CSV table of C-alpha atoms and ligand atoms in Angstrom, one decimal:
chain,number,residue,atom,x,y,z
F,293,MET,CA,-61.2,83.5,84.2
F,294,SER,CA,-59.2,85.7,81.5
F,295,ASP,CA,-56.1,85.4,80.4
F,296,VAL,CA,-55.2,88.9,81.7
F,297,ASN,CA,-56.4,88.0,85.4
F,298,ILE,CA,-53.9,84.5,84.9
F,299,LYS,CA,-50.8,86.7,83.8
F,300,GLU,CA,-51.4,88.9,86.9
F,301,LYS,CA,-51.6,86.0,88.8
F,302,LEU,CA,-48.7,84.5,87.3
F,303,GLU,CA,-46.4,87.5,87.9
F,304,SER,CA,-47.8,87.5,91.5
F,305,ILE,CA,-46.7,83.8,91.8
F,306,LEU,CA,-43.3,84.9,90.0
F,307,ASN,CA,-42.6,87.5,92.3
F,308,GLU,CA,-43.2,86.1,95.6
F,309,ALA,CA,-41.0,82.8,94.1
F,310,VAL,CA,-38.0,85.4,93.8
F,311,LYS,CA,-38.5,86.9,97.2
F,312,LYS,CA,-38.7,83.2,98.5
F,313,ILE,CA,-35.6,81.9,96.8
F,314,GLU,CA,-33.7,85.3,97.6
F,315,GLU,CA,-34.7,84.5,101.5
F,316,SER,CA,-33.4,80.9,101.3
F,317,ASP,CA,-29.9,80.5,103.0
F,318,VAL,CA,-30.0,76.5,103.1
F,319,PRO,CA,-30.7,74.1,100.2
F,320,GLU,CA,-33.5,72.8,102.3
F,321,LYS,CA,-35.3,75.9,102.4
F,322,LEU,CA,-34.9,75.9,98.1
F,323,ASN,CA,-36.3,72.9,98.0
F,324,GLU,CA,-39.3,74.2,100.4
F,325,ALA,CA,-40.0,76.6,98.0
F,326,ARG,CA,-39.9,74.3,95.0
F,327,ILE,CA,-42.4,72.4,96.4
F,328,ASN,CA,-44.6,75.2,97.2
F,329,ILE,CA,-44.5,76.6,93.7
F,330,LEU,CA,-43.8,73.9,91.3
F,331,GLY,CA,-45.1,70.7,93.5
F,332,LYS,CA,-48.2,68.9,92.9
F,333,LYS,CA,-50.0,70.9,95.1
F,334,GLY,CA,-48.0,74.3,94.1
F,335,GLN,CA,-49.4,77.5,93.1
F,336,LEU,CA,-48.1,77.1,89.4
F,337,THR,CA,-49.5,73.5,89.4
F,338,ALA,CA,-53.1,75.2,90.6
F,339,VAL,CA,-53.0,77.6,87.8
F,340,LEU,CA,-52.5,75.0,85.3
F,341,LYS,CA,-55.3,73.2,87.0
F,342,SER,CA,-57.3,76.3,86.0
F,343,MET,CA,-57.2,76.2,82.4
F,344,LYS,CA,-60.3,74.5,81.9
F,345,ASP,CA,-61.8,77.8,83.1
F,346,VAL,CA,-60.0,79.6,80.0
F,347,GLU,CA,-61.6,80.1,76.9
F,348,PRO,CA,-60.6,77.6,74.6
F,349,GLU,CA,-59.2,80.2,72.2
F,350,ASP,CA,-56.8,81.7,74.7
F,351,ARG,CA,-55.5,78.1,76.1
F,352,PRO,CA,-52.6,78.2,74.2
F,353,LYS,CA,-51.2,81.7,75.2
F,354,VAL,CA,-52.2,81.0,78.6
F,355,GLY,CA,-50.0,77.7,78.3
F,356,GLN,CA,-47.0,79.4,77.1
F,357,MET,CA,-47.2,82.2,79.9
F,358,VAL,CA,-47.4,79.1,82.7
F,359,ASN,CA,-44.5,77.6,80.7
F,360,GLU,CA,-42.6,80.9,80.6
F,361,ALA,CA,-43.3,81.4,84.1
F,362,ARG,CA,-42.2,77.8,85.1
F,363,GLU,CA,-38.8,78.3,83.1
F,364,LYS,CA,-38.0,81.4,84.8
F,365,ILE,CA,-38.6,80.0,88.4
F,366,GLU,CA,-36.6,77.0,87.9
F,367,GLY,CA,-33.7,78.7,86.2
F,368,LYS,CA,-33.7,81.0,89.2
F,369,LEU,CA,-33.9,78.0,91.7
F,370,GLU,CA,-31.3,76.2,90.1
F,371,ALA,CA,-29.0,79.2,89.9
F,372,ALA,CA,-29.7,79.6,93.6
F,373,LEU,CA,-28.6,76.3,94.4
F,374,SER,CA,-25.6,76.3,92.9
F,375,GLU,CA,-24.5,79.5,94.4
F,376,MET,CA,-25.0,78.0,97.8
F,377,GLU,CA,-23.6,74.6,97.0
F,378,ARG,CA,-20.6,77.1,95.8
F,379,LYS,CA,-20.6,79.0,98.9
F,380,ILE,CA,-20.7,75.5,101.1
F,381,ARG,CA,-17.5,74.3,99.5
F,382,GLU,CA,-15.7,77.3,99.8
F,383,GLU,CA,-16.6,77.4,103.6
F,384,LYS,CA,-15.6,73.9,103.8
F,385,MET,CA,-12.2,74.4,102.4
F,386,LYS,CA,-11.4,77.2,104.6
F,387,ALA,CA,-12.0,75.1,107.4
F,388,GLU,CA,-9.9,72.2,106.4
F,389,VAL,CA,-7.1,74.1,105.6
F,390,ILE,CA,-4.2,71.7,105.2
F,391,ASP,CA,-1.5,72.3,107.6
F,392,VAL,CA,2.0,71.2,105.7
F,393,THR,CA,4.0,71.7,108.7
F,394,LEU,CA,2.1,68.9,110.4
F,395,PRO,CA,4.2,65.5,110.9
F,396,ALA,CA,3.2,63.0,108.2
F,397,LYS,CA,1.0,59.9,109.1
F,398,LYS,CA,3.5,56.7,109.0
F,399,ASN,CA,2.1,53.4,108.2
F,400,ASN,CA,3.7,51.0,110.8
F,401,ILE,CA,4.3,48.0,108.6
F,402,GLY,CA,4.9,44.6,110.9
F,403,HIS,CA,8.3,43.0,110.9
F,404,ARG,CA,9.3,39.4,111.1
F,405,HIS,CA,9.8,38.1,114.3
F,406,PRO,CA,13.4,37.0,115.4
F,407,ASN,CA,12.5,33.4,115.5
F,408,THR,CA,10.8,33.5,112.3
F,409,ILE,CA,13.6,35.0,110.6
F,410,ALA,CA,15.9,32.2,112.7
F,411,LEU,CA,13.8,29.6,111.3
F,412,GLU,CA,14.1,30.9,107.7
F,413,GLU,CA,17.6,31.0,108.2
F,414,VAL,CA,17.6,27.4,109.5
F,415,GLU,CA,15.0,25.9,106.9
F,416,ARG,CA,17.1,27.7,103.7
F,417,ILE,CA,20.6,25.4,104.9
F,418,PHE,CA,18.7,22.1,105.5
F,419,VAL,CA,16.4,22.6,102.2
F,420,GLY,CA,19.7,23.6,100.3
F,421,MET,CA,20.9,19.9,101.5
F,422,GLY,CA,18.0,18.3,100.2
F,423,TYR,CA,15.5,18.2,103.4
F,424,GLU,CA,11.9,18.5,103.2
F,425,VAL,CA,10.1,20.6,105.6
F,426,MET,CA,7.1,19.0,107.7
F,427,GLU,CA,4.8,19.3,110.5
F,428,GLY,CA,3.2,17.6,113.1
F,429,PRO,CA,0.3,18.1,115.8
F,430,GLU,CA,1.1,20.4,119.1
F,431,ILE,CA,-1.6,18.1,121.0
F,432,GLU,CA,-0.1,14.8,120.6
F,433,TYR,CA,-0.7,11.4,121.8
F,434,ASP,CA,1.7,10.0,124.7
F,435,LEU,CA,2.3,7.3,122.5
F,436,TYR,CA,4.2,9.4,120.3
F,437,ASN,CA,5.8,12.2,122.3
F,438,PHE,CA,7.2,9.5,125.0
F,439,GLU,CA,6.5,5.7,124.0
F,440,LYS,CA,7.3,5.2,120.6
F,441,LEU,CA,10.6,7.5,121.3
F,442,ASN,CA,11.6,4.8,123.8
F,443,ILE,CA,10.6,6.7,126.7
F,444,PRO,CA,8.2,4.3,128.6
F,445,ALA,CA,5.7,5.0,131.5
F,446,ASN,CA,7.9,5.1,134.1
F,447,HIS,CA,11.4,6.7,132.6
F,448,PRO,CA,13.1,9.5,134.2
F,449,ALA,CA,13.1,11.5,130.9
F,450,LYS,CA,9.4,11.9,131.7
F,451,ASP,CA,9.7,14.0,134.8
F,452,GLU,CA,12.2,16.4,132.9
F,453,GLN,CA,9.7,17.1,130.4
F,454,ASP,CA,6.8,17.2,132.6
F,455,THR,CA,4.0,19.0,130.3
F,456,PHE,CA,0.3,19.6,130.0
F,457,TYR,CA,-1.9,16.5,130.2
F,458,VAL,CA,-5.4,16.8,128.1
F,459,ASN,CA,-6.1,13.4,129.2
F,460,LYS,CA,-3.9,10.5,130.3
F,461,ASP,CA,-3.3,9.6,126.7
F,462,ILE,CA,-2.9,13.0,125.2
F,463,VAL,CA,-0.4,15.8,126.1
F,464,LEU,CA,1.0,19.2,124.7
F,465,ARG,CA,4.2,18.0,123.1
F,466,THR,CA,7.1,18.2,124.7
F,467,GLN,CA,9.4,18.1,121.5
F,468,THR,CA,9.1,18.0,118.1
F,469,SER,CA,10.6,14.4,118.3
F,470,PRO,CA,7.0,13.0,118.0
F,471,ILE,CA,7.2,13.9,114.4
F,472,GLN,CA,10.0,11.5,114.0
F,473,ALA,CA,8.1,8.8,114.6
F,474,ARG,CA,5.1,10.0,112.3
F,475,VAL,CA,7.3,10.3,109.5
F,476,MET,CA,9.0,6.9,110.1
F,477,GLU,CA,5.6,5.2,110.7
F,478,SER,CA,4.3,6.6,107.4
F,479,GLY,CA,6.7,4.2,105.6
F,480,LYS,CA,8.2,6.4,102.9
F,481,LEU,CA,11.6,5.7,102.7
F,482,PRO,CA,14.4,7.4,102.6
F,483,ILE,CA,13.5,10.2,105.1
F,484,ARG,CA,15.4,13.8,104.9
F,485,MET,CA,13.1,16.1,106.8
F,486,LEU,CA,13.3,19.0,109.3
F,487,ALA,CA,10.2,19.8,111.5
F,488,PRO,CA,9.9,23.1,113.4
F,489,GLY,CA,7.2,23.5,116.0
F,490,ARG,CA,6.1,24.9,119.2
F,491,VAL,CA,6.2,22.8,122.1
F,492,PHE,CA,5.2,22.7,125.6
F,493,ARG,CA,6.3,22.3,129.2
F,494,ALA,CA,5.7,23.1,132.8
F,495,ASP,CA,8.2,25.6,133.2
F,496,GLU,CA,8.2,29.0,135.1
F,497,VAL,CA,8.9,31.8,133.0
F,498,ASP,CA,12.4,33.3,133.4
F,499,ALA,CA,15.4,34.6,131.2
F,500,THR,CA,15.8,31.5,129.9
F,501,HIS,CA,12.6,29.3,130.1
F,502,SER,CA,9.1,29.4,128.8
F,503,PRO,CA,6.0,27.3,129.2
F,504,SER,CA,5.5,27.2,125.4
F,505,PHE,CA,8.9,27.7,123.2
F,506,HIS,CA,9.9,26.1,119.6
F,507,GLN,CA,12.0,23.9,118.7
F,508,ILE,CA,13.3,22.5,114.9
F,509,GLU,CA,13.7,18.6,114.7
F,510,GLY,CA,16.1,17.1,112.0
F,511,LEU,CA,16.1,13.3,110.8
F,512,VAL,CA,17.6,11.4,108.1
F,513,VAL,CA,16.9,7.5,107.6
F,514,ASP,CA,18.4,5.5,104.7
F,515,LYS,CA,20.8,2.8,104.2
F,516,ASN,CA,24.4,3.2,105.6
F,517,ILE,CA,23.7,6.6,107.3
F,518,THR,CA,26.6,6.7,109.9
F,519,PHE,CA,27.9,9.1,112.8
F,520,ALA,CA,30.0,10.7,110.1
F,521,ASP,CA,27.0,11.6,108.2
F,522,LEU,CA,25.7,13.3,111.1
F,523,LYS,CA,29.0,14.9,112.5
F,524,GLY,CA,29.4,16.4,108.6
F,525,THR,CA,25.9,17.5,108.1
F,526,LEU,CA,25.7,19.4,111.5
F,527,ALA,CA,28.8,20.9,111.3
F,528,GLU,CA,28.3,22.4,107.9
F,529,PHE,CA,24.8,23.9,109.4
F,530,ALA,CA,26.9,25.5,112.0
F,531,ARG,CA,29.3,27.0,109.7
F,532,GLU,CA,26.4,28.5,107.5
F,533,LEU,CA,24.5,29.4,110.2
F,534,PHE,CA,27.1,31.0,112.4
F,535,GLY,CA,30.1,31.7,110.1
F,536,GLU,CA,32.5,29.6,108.3
F,537,ASN,CA,35.3,29.8,111.3
F,538,THR,CA,32.9,28.0,113.2
F,539,LYS,CA,34.5,24.9,114.9
F,540,THR,CA,32.1,21.9,116.3
F,541,LYS,CA,32.5,19.6,119.4
F,542,PHE,CA,30.3,16.8,120.2
F,543,ARG,CA,29.9,15.9,123.9
F,544,PRO,CA,28.6,12.3,124.6
F,545,HIS,CA,25.0,12.7,126.1
F,546,HIS,CA,22.0,10.6,126.7
F,547,PHE,CA,18.7,11.0,124.9
F,548,PRO,CA,16.0,7.7,124.9
F,549,PHE,CA,15.8,7.8,121.5
F,550,THR,CA,18.9,8.0,120.1
F,551,GLU,CA,22.1,5.6,120.5
F,552,PRO,CA,24.6,6.6,120.6
F,553,SER,CA,23.9,10.2,121.7
F,554,ALA,CA,25.6,13.8,121.5
F,555,GLU,CA,25.5,17.4,122.2
F,556,MET,CA,27.0,19.8,120.1
F,557,ASP,CA,28.9,22.9,120.7
F,558,VAL,CA,29.9,25.6,118.3
F,559,SER,CA,33.1,27.9,119.0
F,560,CYS,CA,32.0,30.9,120.4
F,561,PHE,CA,31.2,33.3,117.3
F,562,LYS,CA,31.7,36.4,119.5
F,563,CYS,CA,35.5,35.5,120.8
F,564,GLY,CA,36.2,32.9,118.4
F,565,GLY,CA,36.8,30.2,121.1
F,566,THR,CA,39.3,32.2,123.3
F,567,GLY,CA,36.6,32.8,125.8
F,568,CYS,CA,34.4,35.9,126.6
F,569,ARG,CA,31.5,37.1,128.5
F,570,PHE,CA,28.7,35.6,125.9
F,571,CYS,CA,30.4,32.1,126.3
F,572,LYS,CA,31.0,32.1,129.7
F,573,GLY,CA,34.7,31.9,129.3
F,574,SER,CA,34.5,28.4,127.9
F,575,GLY,CA,35.0,29.1,124.3
F,576,TRP,CA,32.2,27.1,123.1
F,577,ILE,CA,28.3,27.3,123.0
F,578,GLU,CA,26.0,24.5,123.4
F,579,ILE,CA,23.7,24.6,120.3
F,580,LEU,CA,21.7,21.0,120.0
F,581,GLY,CA,21.1,17.6,121.0
F,582,CYS,CA,21.8,14.7,118.4
F,583,GLY,CA,22.2,11.1,118.0
F,584,MET,CA,21.7,7.8,115.5
F,585,VAL,CA,18.1,6.7,115.6
F,586,HIS,CA,17.8,3.7,118.4
F,587,PRO,CA,17.0,0.7,116.8
F,588,HIS,CA,14.2,0.1,119.1
F,589,VAL,CA,12.6,3.3,118.0
F,590,PHE,CA,13.0,1.9,114.3
F,591,GLU,CA,11.1,-1.3,115.4
F,592,MET,CA,8.4,0.6,117.2
F,593,CYS,CA,7.8,2.5,114.0
F,594,GLY,CA,7.9,0.0,111.6
F,595,ILE,CA,11.5,0.5,110.1
F,596,ASP,CA,14.0,-2.7,110.1
F,597,PRO,CA,17.2,-1.6,112.1
F,598,ASP,CA,19.6,-4.1,110.2
F,599,GLU,CA,18.7,-2.6,106.8
F,600,TYR,CA,18.6,1.0,107.5
F,601,THR,CA,20.0,3.4,109.9
F,602,GLY,CA,19.6,7.3,110.7
F,603,PHE,CA,20.5,10.2,112.7
F,604,ALA,CA,18.3,13.1,114.4
F,605,PHE,CA,18.8,16.2,116.0
F,606,GLY,CA,16.8,18.7,117.6
F,607,VAL,CA,17.8,22.6,118.1
F,608,GLY,CA,15.9,25.0,120.5
F,609,LEU,CA,14.5,27.8,117.8
F,610,GLU,CA,14.7,30.6,120.8
F,611,ARG,CA,18.3,29.3,121.6
F,612,ILE,CA,19.4,30.2,117.7
F,613,ALA,CA,17.5,33.7,117.9
F,614,LEU,CA,18.9,34.6,121.2
F,615,LEU,CA,22.4,33.9,120.3
F,616,LYS,CA,22.2,34.8,116.6
F,617,TYR,CA,21.0,38.2,117.6
F,618,GLU,CA,22.5,38.7,120.8
F,619,ILE,CA,19.2,38.9,122.9
F,620,ASP,CA,19.9,38.4,126.6
F,621,ASP,CA,16.4,37.8,127.8
F,622,MET,CA,14.0,35.4,125.9
F,623,ARG,CA,10.9,37.0,127.6
F,624,LEU,CA,11.6,39.8,124.9
F,625,LEU,CA,10.6,37.2,122.1
F,626,TYR,CA,7.4,36.7,123.7
F,627,GLU,CA,6.0,40.6,124.2
F,628,ASN,CA,5.8,41.4,120.3
F,629,ASP,CA,7.0,45.0,121.5
F,630,TYR,CA,7.4,46.7,117.9
F,631,ARG,CA,10.3,48.7,119.1
F,632,PHE,CA,11.9,45.6,119.7
F,633,LEU,CA,10.9,43.6,116.8
F,634,LYS,CA,12.1,46.1,114.4
F,635,GLN,CA,15.6,46.0,115.4
F,636,PHE,CA,16.3,42.8,113.8
Z,825,DAH,N1,13.9,16.3,122.0
Z,825,DAH,C1,15.0,16.7,122.5
Z,825,DAH,C2,14.8,17.4,123.4
Z,825,DAH,O1,13.9,18.1,123.3
Z,825,DAH,C3,16.3,17.1,121.5
Z,825,DAH,C4,16.9,16.5,120.9
Z,825,DAH,C5,18.1,15.4,120.9
Z,825,DAH,C6,16.0,15.7,119.7
Z,825,DAH,C7,18.3,14.5,120.4
Z,825,DAH,C8,16.8,14.7,118.6
Z,825,DAH,C9,18.0,14.2,119.3
Z,825,DAH,O2,16.1,14.4,117.7
Z,825,DAH,O3,18.1,13.2,118.3
Z,825,DAH,O4,15.5,17.9,124.7
C-alpha cells in the first residue's frame, strides 16, 4: 500500500468518524463510535496493522498520519462527550427546580416520656440526699417478691397482688420491694438506695390501672434510724417535688414488710389544701406507702434487727407523673403519641 492510499483511507475514516460523532445523541453511542474506530478491532487500528505493507522509508510519515488522525478523532469524541454531559446536566437542573415556597421538612426529634421526666426528678432529689440508684430483675423469684417481704404462701396480700406466674417459683414482680430484700442480703451496710422499675399485676386497663406500671422503691438501713428520719426525709421529698409549701400527713396503714406502716398524703398543690376538684374536695392527695423495716424481714435477709433499723417507701411513678403534669388518664402514658408526649 502506498502512503497516498493510506492518506485517502485515513481521510475517509476521519470523515466517517466525524459523521458518527455528530450523529450520536447519547454517551452510549459515542462510546460505540469510539470502539468502532479506535478499539482493538477498529478501523484506525486496522490501518496501523497494515503498516507492515508500507515501504520502510514511508513508515514514519504514515505513522505520523495515523497518530494525527487518532488525535483528531479523540479530540472530537471528547468535545462531543463533554457537550453532551453539559446538556444532560442542564436538563436535569431544569427538571429539578427548587420550589422555595414548599414547606420545609421538619426533623421530629423525640421527646422524653413524662414517666422519665418524673423519674429523673425523683432520682435527682434522692441522689442529692446521698441515695444510690439500684435495679433488680423484672422476672423475680416468689421468694423475693413475697416470702422475704413477710408475705408467706397464704397471706391475703398475695391476692391483692395477683400477677403472672412463669412457674410456681417465678413471677413477674408485683412491686419493686423485692429489690430491698436483694440489697439487704448482699450484706453491704449501711444502705441508702432508690430502686425504680417496671412491675406487673393482673389488673384490667382503665384510667388508673394497667397490668404493667412502674414503682420507685426506697430503703435506708443504718444504726439508730427512726420514724422521725422517715418523716423528715419524705416530707422534704414532697416539698422538693411539689413545692415548698407542701404539707405532709402520715396515716396508719398496713404493709407486711414494714412495722409500723403508713401512707403519706401531700397537701393538694392545686388548691393548697382548701379542697378542689383535683383533690376531690379533701385537700390531700395520697402519694406513697412507707414504714419501718419489719424485724422479721431483717432476719430473713441476714441483718440483726437489734443492731440495725431502717425505713422503706414505695411510690407509683405513673401516679407522680399524672399528678405533676395533671394528666387525667393513665392510658395516655402508654400510647406514646408524639402530640401528647411533646407537651411536657
Ligand atoms: N410495695 C408496696 C405496694 O406495691 C408499696 C410499699 C409500701 C413499698 C410500703 C414500701 C413500703 O417499701 O415500705 O403496694
